[in-house]
Tab-separated table of C-alpha atoms in Angstrom:
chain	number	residue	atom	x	y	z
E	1	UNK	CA	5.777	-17.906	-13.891
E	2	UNK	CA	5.773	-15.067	-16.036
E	3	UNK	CA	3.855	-16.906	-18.994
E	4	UNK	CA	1.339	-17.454	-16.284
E	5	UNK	CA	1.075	-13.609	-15.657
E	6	UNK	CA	0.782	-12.827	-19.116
E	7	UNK	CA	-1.807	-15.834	-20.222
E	8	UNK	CA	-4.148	-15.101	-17.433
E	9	UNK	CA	-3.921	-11.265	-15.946
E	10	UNK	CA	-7.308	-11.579	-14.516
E	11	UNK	CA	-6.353	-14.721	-12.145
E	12	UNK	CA	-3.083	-12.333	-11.188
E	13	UNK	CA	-5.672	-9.548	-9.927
E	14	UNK	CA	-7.423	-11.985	-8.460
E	15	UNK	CA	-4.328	-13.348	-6.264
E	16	UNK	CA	-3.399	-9.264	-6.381
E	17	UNK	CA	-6.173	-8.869	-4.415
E	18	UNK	CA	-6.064	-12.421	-1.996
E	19	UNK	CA	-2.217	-11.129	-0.897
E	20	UNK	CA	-3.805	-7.262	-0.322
E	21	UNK	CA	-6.065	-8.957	1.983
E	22	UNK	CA	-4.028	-10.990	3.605
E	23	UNK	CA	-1.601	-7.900	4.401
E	24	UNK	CA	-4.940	-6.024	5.668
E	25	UNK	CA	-5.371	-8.825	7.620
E	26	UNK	CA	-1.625	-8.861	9.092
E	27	UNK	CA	-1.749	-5.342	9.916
E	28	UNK	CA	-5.199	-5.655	11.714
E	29	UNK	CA	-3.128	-8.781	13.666
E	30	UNK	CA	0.270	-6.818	14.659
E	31	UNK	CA	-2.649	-3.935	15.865
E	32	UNK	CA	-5.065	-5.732	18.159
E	33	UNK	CA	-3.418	-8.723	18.857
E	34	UNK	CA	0.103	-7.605	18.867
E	35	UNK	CA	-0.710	-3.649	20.169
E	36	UNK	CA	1.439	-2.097	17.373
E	37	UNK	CA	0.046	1.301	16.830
E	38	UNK	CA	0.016	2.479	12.598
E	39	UNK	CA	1.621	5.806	12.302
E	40	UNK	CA	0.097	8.563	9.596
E	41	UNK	CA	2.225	7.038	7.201
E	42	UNK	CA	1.040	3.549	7.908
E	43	UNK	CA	-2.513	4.869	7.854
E	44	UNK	CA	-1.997	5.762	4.511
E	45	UNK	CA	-0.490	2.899	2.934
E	46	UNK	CA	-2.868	0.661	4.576
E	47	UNK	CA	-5.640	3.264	2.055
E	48	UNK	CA	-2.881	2.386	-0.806
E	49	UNK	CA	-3.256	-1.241	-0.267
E	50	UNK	CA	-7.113	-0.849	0.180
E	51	UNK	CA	-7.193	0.616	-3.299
E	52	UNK	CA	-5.037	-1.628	-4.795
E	53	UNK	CA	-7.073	-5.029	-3.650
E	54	UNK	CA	-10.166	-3.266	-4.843
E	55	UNK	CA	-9.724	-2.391	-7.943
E	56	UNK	CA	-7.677	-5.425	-8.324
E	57	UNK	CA	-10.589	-7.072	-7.378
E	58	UNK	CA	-12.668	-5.351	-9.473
E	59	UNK	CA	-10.281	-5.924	-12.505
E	60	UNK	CA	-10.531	-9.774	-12.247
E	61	UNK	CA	-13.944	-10.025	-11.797
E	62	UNK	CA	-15.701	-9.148	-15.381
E	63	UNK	CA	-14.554	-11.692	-18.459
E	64	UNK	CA	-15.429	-8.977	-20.919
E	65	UNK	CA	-12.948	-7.141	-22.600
E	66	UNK	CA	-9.528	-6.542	-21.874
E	67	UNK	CA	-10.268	-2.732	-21.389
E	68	UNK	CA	-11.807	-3.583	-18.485
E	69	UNK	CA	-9.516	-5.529	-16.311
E	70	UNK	CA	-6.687	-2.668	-17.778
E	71	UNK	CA	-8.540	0.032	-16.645
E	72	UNK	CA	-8.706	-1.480	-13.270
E	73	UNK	CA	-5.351	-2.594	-13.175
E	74	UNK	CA	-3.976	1.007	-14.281
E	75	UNK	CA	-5.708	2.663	-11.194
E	76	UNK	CA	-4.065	-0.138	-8.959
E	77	UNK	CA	-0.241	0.409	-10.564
E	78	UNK	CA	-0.947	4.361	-9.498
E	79	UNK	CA	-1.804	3.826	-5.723
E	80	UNK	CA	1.109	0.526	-5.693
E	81	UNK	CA	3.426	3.543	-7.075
E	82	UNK	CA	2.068	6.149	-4.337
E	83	UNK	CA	1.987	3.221	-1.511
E	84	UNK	CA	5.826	2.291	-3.042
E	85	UNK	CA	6.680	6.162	-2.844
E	86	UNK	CA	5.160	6.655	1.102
E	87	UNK	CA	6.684	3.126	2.196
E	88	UNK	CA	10.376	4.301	0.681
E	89	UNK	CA	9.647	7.488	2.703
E	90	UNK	CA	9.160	5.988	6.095
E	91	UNK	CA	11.831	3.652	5.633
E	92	UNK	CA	14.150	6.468	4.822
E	93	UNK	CA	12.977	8.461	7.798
E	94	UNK	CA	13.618	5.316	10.448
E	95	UNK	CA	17.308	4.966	9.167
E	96	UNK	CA	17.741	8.856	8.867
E	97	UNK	CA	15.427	10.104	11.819
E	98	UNK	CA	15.087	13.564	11.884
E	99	UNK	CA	15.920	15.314	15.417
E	100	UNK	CA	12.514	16.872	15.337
E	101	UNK	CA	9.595	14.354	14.555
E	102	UNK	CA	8.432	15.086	11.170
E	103	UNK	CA	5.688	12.547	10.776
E	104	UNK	CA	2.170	13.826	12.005
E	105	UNK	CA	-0.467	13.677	15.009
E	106	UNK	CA	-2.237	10.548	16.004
E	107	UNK	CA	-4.370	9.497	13.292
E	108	UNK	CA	-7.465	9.006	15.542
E	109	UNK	CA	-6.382	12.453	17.801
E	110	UNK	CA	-6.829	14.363	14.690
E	111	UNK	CA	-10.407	13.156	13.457
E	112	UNK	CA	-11.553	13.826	16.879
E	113	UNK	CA	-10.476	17.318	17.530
E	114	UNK	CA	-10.600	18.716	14.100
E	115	UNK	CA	-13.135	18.901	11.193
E	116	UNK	CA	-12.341	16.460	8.189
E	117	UNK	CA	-11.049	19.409	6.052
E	118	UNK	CA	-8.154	20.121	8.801
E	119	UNK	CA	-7.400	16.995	9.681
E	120	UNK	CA	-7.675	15.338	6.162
E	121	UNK	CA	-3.910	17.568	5.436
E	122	UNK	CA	-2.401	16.654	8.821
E	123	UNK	CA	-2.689	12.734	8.019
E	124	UNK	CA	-0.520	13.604	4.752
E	125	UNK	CA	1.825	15.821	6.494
E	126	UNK	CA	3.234	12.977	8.300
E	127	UNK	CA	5.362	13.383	12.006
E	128	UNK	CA	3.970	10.957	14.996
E	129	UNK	CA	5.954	7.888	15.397
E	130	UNK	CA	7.000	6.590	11.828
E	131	UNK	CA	10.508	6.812	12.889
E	132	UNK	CA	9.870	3.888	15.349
E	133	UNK	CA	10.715	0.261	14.534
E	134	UNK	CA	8.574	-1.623	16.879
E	135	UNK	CA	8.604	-4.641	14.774
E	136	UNK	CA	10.767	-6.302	11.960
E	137	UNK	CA	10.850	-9.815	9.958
E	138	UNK	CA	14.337	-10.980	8.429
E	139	UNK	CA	15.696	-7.331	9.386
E	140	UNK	CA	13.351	-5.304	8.104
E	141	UNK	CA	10.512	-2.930	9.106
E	142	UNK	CA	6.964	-3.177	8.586
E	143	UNK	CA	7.860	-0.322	5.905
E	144	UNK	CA	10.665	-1.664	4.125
E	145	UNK	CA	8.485	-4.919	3.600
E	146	UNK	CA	5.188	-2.700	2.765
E	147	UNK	CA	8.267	-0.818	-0.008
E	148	UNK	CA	8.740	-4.841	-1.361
E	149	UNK	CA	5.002	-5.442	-1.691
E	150	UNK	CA	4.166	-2.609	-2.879
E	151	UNK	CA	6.972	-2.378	-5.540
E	152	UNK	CA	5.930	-6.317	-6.391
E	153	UNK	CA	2.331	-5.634	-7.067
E	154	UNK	CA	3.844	-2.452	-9.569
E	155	UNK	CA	5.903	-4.308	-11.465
E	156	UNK	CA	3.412	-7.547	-11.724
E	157	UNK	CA	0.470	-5.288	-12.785
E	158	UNK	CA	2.745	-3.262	-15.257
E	159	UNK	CA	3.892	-6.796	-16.828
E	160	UNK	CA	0.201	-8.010	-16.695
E	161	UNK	CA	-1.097	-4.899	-18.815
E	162	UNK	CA	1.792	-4.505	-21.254
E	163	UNK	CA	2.561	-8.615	-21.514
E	164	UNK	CA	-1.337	-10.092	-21.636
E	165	UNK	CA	-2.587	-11.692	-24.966
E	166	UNK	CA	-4.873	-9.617	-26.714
């Protein structure tokens, strides 16, 4: 497995990408099928994940040079650390909640009443309902398993830029 990650890093963006996706497309299921709503904090590691397929995506796509599919794969490892980093938040504020919520407005609340430059803040302030555990799989939250993926796609990018052939 890992000779396959280092032989071929472009094919692991490429299936980087496929299991971003298929989160995105989880999430949009537990949403509007399921009628889960996403939190600020959810909100903004669904925008980590979002980055990280993309420029996944973008990484596996051009045979060129090695610099290419690095630099793309370098800009996913920093929003897989910041996803990581807001996922290990949440999940410390749902087994440690906080008498007072501390996670934010309602996401779509705030872009209605206030102009993008107040509301833009108020998403990454965090307080709404990210102490809530409305669903879990094997025992754990949505956010603990976001923390795994996220923390997976991290460590499998840093092996595939450090590891690959030249």
């Amino acid at each position: 497995m890992v000779n396959w990650i280092w032989n071929a890093p472009r094919r692991t963006l490429a299936l980087i990408f496929v299991a971003c996706a298929a989160m995105l497309g989880f999430g949009m299921y537990l949403q509007h099928v399921v009628g889960l709503e996403p939190c600020p904090m959810c909100i903004v590691q669904r925008y980590c994940l979002i980055a990280v397929g993309v420029f996944a995506l973008i990484g596996s796509l051009k045979p060129s040079t090695a610099g290419w599919w690095k630099s793309f794969a370098w800009l996913a490892v920093l929003f897989a650390g910041f996803g990581a980093f807001t996922a290990a938040r949440q999940s410390w504020l749902q087994w440690y909640p906080p008498e007072f919520a501390t996670c934010g407005r309602d996401f779509y609340g705030m872009i209605e009443n206030y102009p993008i430059s107040r509301s833009l803040p108020m998403i990454f302030r965090g307080s709404g309902d990210c102490t809530a555990i409305d669903w879990t799989f094997l025992g754990g939250s949505i956010a603990n398993w976001s923390f795994v993926a996220f923390t997976a796609f991290f460590i499998v990018l840093l092996l595939a830029i450090f590891k690959a052939k030249r």
